[in-house]
PDB file of C-alpha atoms in Angstrom:
ATOM      1  CA  MET A  26       0.000   0.000   0.000  1.00 56.00           C
ATOM      2  CA  LEU A  27       1.037   3.622  -0.486  1.00 58.00           C
ATOM      3  CA  ARG A  28       2.206   5.101   2.815  1.00 60.00           C
ATOM      4  CA  ASP A  29       0.803   8.431   3.952  1.00 64.00           C
ATOM      5  CA  ASP A  30       4.374   9.730   4.275  1.00 65.00           C
ATOM      6  CA  ALA A  31       5.522   8.433   0.885  1.00 66.00           C
ATOM      7  CA  SER A  32       7.904  10.654  -1.032  1.00 70.00           C
ATOM      8  CA  PRO A  33       6.848  12.347  -4.302  1.00 68.00           C
ATOM      9  CA  GLU A  34       8.951   9.818  -6.218  1.00 66.00           C
ATOM     10  CA  GLU A  35       7.245   6.884  -4.462  1.00 66.00           C
ATOM     11  CA  ARG A  36       3.818   8.398  -5.212  1.00 67.00           C
ATOM     12  CA  GLU A  37       4.706   8.797  -8.876  1.00 66.00           C
ATOM     13  CA  ARG A  38       5.834   5.163  -9.093  1.00 68.00           C
ATOM     14  CA  TRP A  39       2.607   4.112  -7.344  1.00 63.00           C
ATOM     15  CA  PHE A  40       0.386   5.866  -9.862  1.00 68.00           C
ATOM     16  CA  ARG A  41       2.401   4.470 -12.815  1.00 69.00           C
ATOM     17  CA  ARG A  42       1.933   0.822 -11.823  1.00 65.00           C
ATOM     18  CA  THR A  43       0.928  -1.555 -14.602  1.00 67.00           C
ATOM     19  CA  PRO A  44      -2.308  -3.586 -14.487  1.00 64.00           C
ATOM     20  CA  GLU A  45      -0.205  -6.703 -13.856  1.00 57.00           C
ATOM     21  CA  GLU A  46       1.472  -5.121 -10.824  1.00 61.00           C
ATOM     22  CA  ILE A  47      -1.874  -3.978  -9.440  1.00 63.00           C
ATOM     23  CA  GLU A  48      -3.359  -7.461  -9.875  1.00 56.00           C
ATOM     24  CA  ALA A  49      -0.397  -9.031  -8.072  1.00 53.00           C
ATOM     25  CA  GLU A  50      -0.824  -6.671  -5.134  1.00 57.00           C
ATOM     26  CA  LYS A  51      -4.547  -7.376  -5.095  1.00 52.00           C
ATOM     27  CA  ALA A  52      -3.930 -11.132  -4.871  1.00 47.00           C
ATOM     28  CA  ALA A  53      -1.433 -10.630  -2.058  1.00 44.00           C
ATOM     29  CA  ARG A  54      -3.655  -8.412   0.091  1.00 46.00           C
ATOM     30  CA  TRP A  55      -7.239  -9.372  -0.587  1.00 39.00           C
ATOM     31  CA  ASN A  56      -7.575 -12.056   2.114  1.00 34.00           C
ATOM     32  CA  GLU A  57      -5.801 -10.197   4.924  1.00 38.00           C
ATOM     33  CA  GLN A  58      -7.682  -9.977   8.172  1.00 31.00           C
ATOM     34  CA  TRP A  59      -9.231  -6.773   9.471  1.00 29.00           C
ATOM     35  CA  SER A  60     -10.480  -5.915  12.938  1.00 28.00           C
ATOM     36  CA  ALA A  61     -13.617  -4.320  14.316  1.00 30.00           C
ATOM     37  CA  LEU A  62     -13.979  -0.695  15.393  1.00 30.00           C
ATOM     38  CA  ARG A  63     -15.993   1.091  18.080  1.00 30.00           C
ATOM     39  CA  LEU A  64     -18.437   3.216  16.176  1.00 32.00           C
ATOM     40  CA  PRO A  65     -20.587   5.832  17.986  1.00 32.00           C
ATOM     41  CA  GLU A  66     -23.199   8.207  16.622  1.00 32.00           C
ATOM     42  CA  HIS A  67     -22.565  10.639  13.745  1.00 33.00           C
ATOM     43  CA  LEU A  68     -23.302  14.306  13.300  1.00 29.00           C
ATOM     44  CA  ALA A  69     -26.547  15.411  11.713  1.00 32.00           C
ATOM     45  CA  ARG A  70     -26.887  16.909   8.239  1.00 32.00           C
ATOM     46  CA  GLU A  71     -29.459  19.450   7.119  1.00 32.00           C
ATOM     47  CA  PRO A  72     -31.393  19.145   3.836  1.00 30.00           C
ATOM     48  CA  ASP A  73     -31.566  22.036   1.404  1.00 30.00           C
ATOM     49  CA  THR A  74     -34.085  22.692  -1.351  1.00 27.00           C
ATOM     50  CA  MET A  75     -32.061  21.238  -4.219  1.00 28.00           C
ATOM     51  CA  SER A  76     -32.443  17.828  -5.846  1.00 28.00           C
ATOM     52  CA  GLY A  77     -29.893  15.045  -5.343  1.00 30.00           C
ATOM     53  CA  GLY A  78     -27.211  14.175  -7.873  1.00 31.00           C
ATOM     54  CA  GLY A  79     -24.404  11.864  -8.870  1.00 33.00           C
ATOM     55  CA  GLY A  80     -21.308  11.499 -10.971  1.00 33.00           C
ATOM     56  CA  SER A  81     -18.223   9.387 -11.248  1.00 34.00           C
ATOM     57  CA  ASP A  82     -14.475   9.130 -10.961  1.00 37.00           C
ATOM     58  CA  LEU A  83     -12.130   8.941 -13.932  1.00 37.00           C
ATOM     59  CA  LEU A  84     -14.070   7.424 -16.890  1.00 37.00           C
ATOM     60  CA  VAL A  85     -16.829   5.548 -15.055  1.00 31.00           C
ATOM     61  CA  GLY A  86     -20.278   7.011 -15.735  1.00 29.00           C
ATOM     62  CA  GLY A  87     -22.489   8.515 -13.060  1.00 31.00           C
ATOM     63  CA  ALA A  88     -26.231   8.404 -12.489  1.00 31.00           C
ATOM     64  CA  GLY A  89     -29.383  10.384 -12.098  1.00 31.00           C
ATOM     65  CA  LYS A  90     -30.467  13.648 -10.530  1.00 31.00           C
ATOM     66  CA  ASP A  91     -32.247  12.425  -7.407  1.00 34.00           C
ATOM     67  CA  ALA A  92     -30.856  10.632  -4.378  1.00 33.00           C
ATOM     68  CA  VAL A  93     -32.744   7.355  -4.143  1.00 33.00           C
ATOM     69  CA  SER A  94     -33.365   4.564  -1.672  1.00 33.00           C
ATOM     70  CA  GLY A  95     -34.117   1.172  -3.165  1.00 35.00           C
ATOM     71  CA  GLY A  96     -34.927   2.880  -6.477  1.00 34.00           C
ATOM     72  CA  ARG A  97     -37.303   5.402  -4.870  1.00 33.00           C
ATOM     73  CA  ARG A  98     -36.913   9.166  -4.651  1.00 32.00           C
ATOM     74  CA  ARG A  99     -35.641  10.240  -1.209  1.00 37.00           C
ATOM     75  CA  GLY A 100     -36.394  13.940  -1.550  1.00 39.00           C
ATOM     76  CA  PRO A 101     -33.967  16.877  -1.493  1.00 42.00           C
ATOM     77  CA  ALA A 102     -30.275  16.131  -1.455  1.00 51.00           C
ATOM     78  CA  PRO A 103     -28.495  16.928   1.822  1.00 54.00           C
ATOM     79  CA  THR A 104     -26.148  19.871   2.123  1.00 64.00           C
ATOM     80  CA  VAL A 105     -23.037  19.147   4.169  1.00 71.00           C
ATOM     81  CA  THR A 106     -22.972  21.300   7.296  1.00 67.00           C
ATOM     82  CA  ALA A 107     -20.228  19.277   9.018  1.00 82.00           C
ATOM     83  CA  LEU A 108     -18.201  16.196   8.145  1.00 93.00           C
ATOM     84  CA  ASP A 109     -17.666  13.988  11.167  1.00 94.00           C
ATOM     85  CA  ALA A 110     -14.701  11.732  11.947  1.00 95.00           C
ATOM     86  CA  TYR A 111     -16.105   8.764  10.012  1.00 96.00           C
ATOM     87  CA  GLN A 112     -16.946  10.769   6.931  1.00 96.00           C
ATOM     88  CA  ARG A 113     -13.528  12.448   6.909  1.00 96.00           C
ATOM     89  CA  ALA A 114     -11.837   9.097   7.441  1.00 96.00           C
ATOM     90  CA  LEU A 115     -13.637   7.730   4.385  1.00 97.00           C
ATOM     91  CA  LEU A 116     -12.567  10.709   2.281  1.00 97.00           C
ATOM     92  CA  ASP A 117      -8.944  10.266   3.375  1.00 96.00           C
ATOM     93  CA  THR A 118      -9.166   6.561   2.568  1.00 96.00           C
ATOM     94  CA  ILE A 119     -10.518   7.253  -0.923  1.00 96.00           C
ATOM     95  CA  ALA A 120      -7.925   9.942  -1.606  1.00 95.00           C
ATOM     96  CA  GLY A 121      -5.072   7.758  -0.367  1.00 92.00           C
ATOM     97  CA  THR A 122      -4.940   5.841  -3.649  1.00 89.00           C
ATOM     98  CA  GLU A 123      -6.501   8.450  -5.921  1.00 92.00           C
ATOM     99  CA  SER A 124      -4.409  11.612  -5.670  1.00 92.00           C
ATOM    100  CA  PRO A 125      -1.728  13.194  -3.468  1.00 91.00           C
ATOM    101  CA  GLY A 126      -3.324  16.644  -3.486  1.00 95.00           C
ATOM    102  CA  TYR A 127      -6.238  18.969  -4.214  1.00 97.00           C
ATOM    103  CA  ASP A 128      -4.334  20.605  -7.088  1.00 97.00           C
ATOM    104  CA  VAL A 129      -3.263  17.406  -8.895  1.00 96.00           C
ATOM    105  CA  LEU A 130      -4.462  16.638 -12.418  1.00 97.00           C
ATOM    106  CA  TYR A 131      -4.542  13.176 -13.958  1.00 95.00           C
ATOM    107  CA  SER A 132      -0.850  12.521 -14.595  1.00 92.00           C
ATOM    108  CA  PRO A 133       0.277   9.785 -16.995  1.00 89.00           C
ATOM    109  CA  GLY A 134       3.862  10.484 -15.831  1.00 80.00           C
ATOM    110  CA  PRO A 135       6.619  11.108 -15.309  1.00 83.00           C
ATOM    111  CA  GLY A 136       5.940  13.887 -12.850  1.00 89.00           C
ATOM    112  CA  LEU A 137       2.652  15.207 -11.518  1.00 93.00           C
ATOM    113  CA  ARG A 138       0.526  17.622 -13.526  1.00 96.00           C
ATOM    114  CA  ARG A 139      -1.015  20.335 -11.386  1.00 97.00           C
ATOM    115  CA  ILE A 140      -3.732  22.962 -11.691  1.00 97.00           C
ATOM    116  CA  LYS A 141      -2.334  26.131 -13.216  1.00 96.00           C
ATOM    117  CA  PRO A 142      -1.789  29.000 -10.789  1.00 96.00           C
ATOM    118  CA  GLY A 143      -3.963  32.086 -10.744  1.00 93.00           C
ATOM    119  CA  ALA A 144      -2.899  35.714 -10.469  1.00 93.00           C
ATOM    120  CA  ASP A 145      -1.917  35.190  -6.826  1.00 94.00           C
ATOM    121  CA  GLY A 146       0.424  32.342  -7.692  1.00 95.00           C
ATOM    122  CA  GLN A 147      -1.805  29.767  -5.985  1.00 96.00           C
ATOM    123  CA  PRO A 148      -3.745  26.988  -7.755  1.00 97.00           C
ATOM    124  CA  ASP A 149      -6.694  28.418  -9.666  1.00 97.00           C
ATOM    125  CA  TYR A 150      -9.631  26.764  -7.944  1.00 98.00           C
ATOM    126  CA  ARG A 151     -12.327  28.971  -9.509  1.00 97.00           C
ATOM    127  CA  ALA A 152     -13.650  26.009 -11.512  1.00 98.00           C
ATOM    128  CA  HIS A 153     -12.809  22.446 -12.460  1.00 98.00           C
ATOM    129  CA  PRO A 154      -9.710  22.806 -14.685  1.00 98.00           C
ATOM    130  CA  ASN A 155     -10.989  20.458 -17.422  1.00 98.00           C
ATOM    131  CA  ASP A 156      -7.443  19.779 -18.649  1.00 97.00           C
ATOM    132  CA  PRO A 157      -7.537  16.198 -20.028  1.00 97.00           C
ATOM    133  CA  ALA A 158      -4.525  14.018 -20.731  1.00 96.00           C
ATOM    134  CA  LEU A 159      -4.046  10.744 -22.570  1.00 95.00           C
ATOM    135  CA  ILE A 160      -4.291   7.678 -20.309  1.00 92.00           C
ATOM    136  CA  ALA A 161      -0.971   5.853 -20.543  1.00 86.00           C
ATOM    137  CA  ASN A 162      -1.815   2.443 -19.074  1.00 86.00           C
ATOM    138  CA  GLY A 163      -4.499   0.362 -17.404  1.00 82.00           C
ATOM    139  CA  PRO A 164      -7.954  -0.679 -18.648  1.00 84.00           C
ATOM    140  CA  ASN A 165      -8.660   2.762 -20.161  1.00 86.00           C
ATOM    141  CA  LYS A 166      -5.338   3.111 -21.973  1.00 89.00           C
ATOM    142  CA  GLY A 167      -5.610   5.298 -25.056  1.00 93.00           C
ATOM    143  CA  LYS A 168      -8.593   7.288 -23.794  1.00 94.00           C
ATOM    144  CA  ARG A 169      -8.373  10.732 -22.221  1.00 95.00           C
ATOM    145  CA  SER A 170      -9.135  11.728 -18.639  1.00 96.00           C
ATOM    146  CA  SER A 171      -9.957  15.156 -17.235  1.00 97.00           C
ATOM    147  CA  ALA A 172      -9.682  13.813 -13.671  1.00 96.00           C
ATOM    148  CA  ALA A 173      -8.603  16.508 -11.219  1.00 98.00           C
ATOM    149  CA  GLY A 174      -8.272  17.217  -7.532  1.00 97.00           C
ATOM    150  CA  ARG A 175      -7.952  15.089  -4.446  1.00 97.00           C
ATOM    151  CA  TYR A 176     -10.709  12.714  -5.579  1.00 97.00           C
ATOM    152  CA  GLN A 177      -9.915  12.842  -9.316  1.00 96.00           C
ATOM    153  CA  PHE A 178     -13.286  14.158 -10.481  1.00 98.00           C
ATOM    154  CA  ILE A 179     -13.731  14.168 -14.234  1.00 96.00           C
ATOM    155  CA  HIS A 180     -15.198  17.365 -15.620  1.00 97.00           C
ATOM    156  CA  GLY A 181     -18.625  15.903 -16.413  1.00 97.00           C
ATOM    157  CA  THR A 182     -18.972  14.466 -12.919  1.00 97.00           C
ATOM    158  CA  TRP A 183     -18.082  17.784 -11.336  1.00 98.00           C
ATOM    159  CA  GLN A 184     -20.531  19.672 -13.547  1.00 97.00           C
ATOM    160  CA  ASN A 185     -23.321  17.262 -12.581  1.00 97.00           C
ATOM    161  CA  LEU A 186     -22.566  17.618  -8.881  1.00 97.00           C
ATOM    162  CA  ALA A 187     -22.246  21.406  -9.044  1.00 97.00           C
ATOM    163  CA  GLY A 188     -25.490  21.634 -10.976  1.00 96.00           C
ATOM    164  CA  THR A 189     -27.290  19.672  -8.278  1.00 95.00           C
ATOM    165  CA  HIS A 190     -25.551  20.985  -5.163  1.00 96.00           C
ATOM    166  CA  LYS A 191     -25.555  24.777  -5.359  1.00 94.00           C
ATOM    167  CA  ASP A 192     -23.047  25.086  -2.504  1.00 95.00           C
ATOM    168  CA  LEU A 193     -20.335  23.773  -4.868  1.00 97.00           C
ATOM    169  CA  THR A 194     -19.570  27.220  -6.260  1.00 96.00           C
ATOM    170  CA  ASP A 195     -15.900  26.537  -7.061  1.00 97.00           C
ATOM    171  CA  PHE A 196     -13.258  23.783  -7.024  1.00 98.00           C
ATOM    172  CA  THR A 197     -11.633  24.784  -3.736  1.00 97.00           C
ATOM    173  CA  PRO A 198     -10.417  22.012  -1.390  1.00 96.00           C
ATOM    174  CA  GLY A 199     -13.404  22.358   0.952  1.00 95.00           C
ATOM    175  CA  ASN A 200     -15.816  21.988  -1.941  1.00 97.00           C
ATOM    176  CA  GLN A 201     -13.887  19.003  -3.284  1.00 97.00           C
ATOM    177  CA  ASP A 202     -14.394  17.320   0.101  1.00 97.00           C
ATOM    178  CA  LYS A 203     -18.113  18.100   0.107  1.00 96.00           C
ATOM    179  CA  ALA A 204     -18.521  16.917  -3.474  1.00 97.00           C
ATOM    180  CA  ALA A 205     -16.744  13.633  -2.705  1.00 97.00           C
ATOM    181  CA  TRP A 206     -19.125  13.046   0.182  1.00 97.00           C
ATOM    182  CA  TYR A 207     -22.159  13.837  -1.980  1.00 97.00           C
ATOM    183  CA  LEU A 208     -20.922  11.467  -4.676  1.00 97.00           C
ATOM    184  CA  ALA A 209     -20.137   8.657  -2.238  1.00 98.00           C
ATOM    185  CA  SER A 210     -23.354   8.887  -0.243  1.00 97.00           C
ATOM    186  CA  GLU A 211     -25.563   9.138  -3.327  1.00 97.00           C
ATOM    187  CA  ARG A 212     -23.865   6.207  -5.053  1.00 97.00           C
ATOM    188  CA  TYR A 213     -24.214   4.101  -1.910  1.00 97.00           C
ATOM    189  CA  ALA A 214     -27.905   4.991  -1.633  1.00 97.00           C
ATOM    190  CA  ARG A 215     -28.515   4.022  -5.249  1.00 96.00           C
ATOM    191  CA  GLU A 216     -26.660   0.731  -4.893  1.00 96.00           C
ATOM    192  CA  THR A 217     -27.957  -0.385  -1.489  1.00 96.00           C
ATOM    193  CA  GLY A 218     -30.897   1.796  -0.470  1.00 97.00           C
ATOM    194  CA  ARG A 219     -28.982   2.534   2.741  1.00 97.00           C
ATOM    195  CA  ASP A 220     -27.466   5.551   4.508  1.00 97.00           C
ATOM    196  CA  LEU A 221     -23.690   5.719   4.103  1.00 97.00           C
ATOM    197  CA  ALA A 222     -23.204   8.058   7.069  1.00 97.00           C
ATOM    198  CA  ALA A 223     -24.841   5.508   9.367  1.00 97.00           C
ATOM    199  CA  ASP A 224     -23.241   2.414   7.855  1.00 97.00           C
ATOM    200  CA  LEU A 225     -19.716   3.820   8.169  1.00 97.00           C
ATOM    201  CA  ARG A 226     -20.099   3.269  11.910  1.00 96.00           C
ATOM    202  CA  ASP A 227     -20.302  -0.500  11.553  1.00 95.00           C
ATOM    203  CA  PRO A 228     -17.352  -2.234   9.845  1.00 95.00           C
ATOM    204  CA  ARG A 229     -19.643  -5.110   8.932  1.00 96.00           C
ATOM    205  CA  HIS A 230     -20.865  -2.799   6.150  1.00 97.00           C
ATOM    206  CA  TYR A 231     -17.400  -2.113   4.755  1.00 97.00           C
ATOM    207  CA  GLY A 232     -17.745  -4.791   2.076  1.00 96.00           C
ATOM    208  CA  ALA A 233     -20.986  -3.243   0.821  1.00 97.00           C
ATOM    209  CA  ILE A 234     -19.461   0.239   1.010  1.00 98.00           C
ATOM    210  CA  THR A 235     -16.394  -0.641  -1.052  1.00 97.00           C
ATOM    211  CA  GLY A 236     -18.550  -2.691  -3.418  1.00 96.00           C
ATOM    212  CA  ALA A 237     -20.629   0.375  -4.226  1.00 97.00           C
ATOM    213  CA  LEU A 238     -17.940   3.039  -4.179  1.00 97.00           C
ATOM    214  CA  ARG A 239     -15.416   1.182  -6.334  1.00 96.00           C
ATOM    215  CA  LYS A 240     -17.764   1.968  -9.221  1.00 92.00           C
ATOM    216  CA  GLU A 241     -16.864   5.609  -8.639  1.00 94.00           C
ATOM    217  CA  TRP A 242     -13.264   5.237  -7.396  1.00 95.00           C
ATOM    218  CA  THR A 243     -11.717   2.244  -9.125  1.00 93.00           C
ATOM    219  CA  SER A 244      -8.690   2.156  -6.797  1.00 94.00           C
ATOM    220  CA  LEU A 245     -10.861   0.939  -3.893  1.00 96.00           C
ATOM    221  CA  PRO A 246     -10.874  -2.776  -2.957  1.00 95.00           C
ATOM    222  CA  GLY A 247     -12.156  -4.882  -5.834  1.00 95.00           C
ATOM    223  CA  GLY A 248     -11.983  -2.020  -8.341  1.00 92.00           C
ATOM    224  CA  ILE A 249     -10.513  -2.463 -11.799  1.00 91.00           C
ATOM    225  CA  GLU A 250      -7.494  -0.383 -10.740  1.00 89.00           C
ATOM    226  CA  GLN A 251      -7.347  -1.525  -7.122  1.00 92.00           C
ATOM    227  CA  GLY A 252      -4.770   0.327  -5.064  1.00 92.00           C
ATOM    228  CA  GLN A 253      -5.687  -1.004  -1.614  1.00 93.00           C
ATOM    229  CA  GLY A 254      -7.131  -4.237  -0.237  1.00 94.00           C
ATOM    230  CA  MET A 255      -9.715  -4.550   2.514  1.00 95.00           C
ATOM    231  CA  SER A 256      -7.150  -4.637   5.307  1.00 95.00           C
ATOM    232  CA  ALA A 257      -5.587  -1.404   4.047  1.00 94.00           C
ATOM    233  CA  PHE A 258      -9.046   0.148   3.703  1.00 96.00           C
ATOM    234  CA  GLN A 259      -9.910  -0.802   7.291  1.00 96.00           C
ATOM    235  CA  LYS A 260      -6.606   0.482   8.639  1.00 95.00           C
ATOM    236  CA  ARG A 261      -6.955   3.815   6.865  1.00 96.00           C
ATOM    237  CA  MET A 262     -10.481   4.119   8.263  1.00 97.00           C
ATOM    238  CA  SER A 263      -9.325   3.261  11.771  1.00 95.00           C
ATOM    239  CA  ASP A 264      -6.417   5.706  11.595  1.00 95.00           C
ATOM    240  CA  GLY A 265      -8.647   8.456  10.244  1.00 95.00           C
ATOM    241  CA  ILE A 266     -11.321   7.994  12.890  1.00 95.00           C
ATOM    242  CA  ARG A 267      -8.688   8.332  15.613  1.00 94.00           C
ATOM    243  CA  LYS A 268      -7.085  11.292  13.823  1.00 94.00           C
ATOM    244  CA  TYR A 269     -10.340  13.221  13.729  1.00 93.00           C
ATOM    245  CA  GLY A 270     -11.134  12.660  17.363  1.00 85.00           C
ATOM    246  CA  GLN A 271     -13.374   9.611  17.777  1.00 65.00           C
ATOM    247  CA  PRO A 272     -12.365   6.743  20.116  1.00 57.00           C
TER     248      PRO A 272
END
């Protein structure tokens, strides 16, 4: 697995792995054991007046405009008012094998492509950069990806999310976090009819969670570009929950 303190060179090598190397790592890690967590209550979220939405990571297509439960409309999509320890741990876990930063563009290598700076010299987060590059290897080799940011949103996915969730007014890091949560929770609802925020508190649901979310982030366990097995997923979750203040 890619360590949180990996050097830039190690991260570049990680993201340039061949499909054969990824499959070998998958076979080596998939059956590792993972332990249970203590999982208390989560923070509440407030609904707004907008409809729900969805999208996808890299080249995997997203879905419809309404958050659903078991195929039924659930009403207005939630607006994130606070991300609790479990939600933030999930976002860190997703990002751990997707991108090393909020300003990183899909990078076929060598070297990382980054969002161009604005007038202040900082990354221009006014909008999704929509700066595609040719995919160098893996199952989508030869296609182009506009994936950008910490969660590698493609442009179409971001536009769908921003059109549905009016609080996503730019591509700043905080909005990338919120958008990743919207995307994850809405995908999980469509796939399972369940509440992701609640199910994160019980590791018995981790298999269902990764099974749904790997359709958005293919580096999750079982994805076509798996970058972490279940034991690594559980450990990242456990570390993140402790990091953000839950026992």
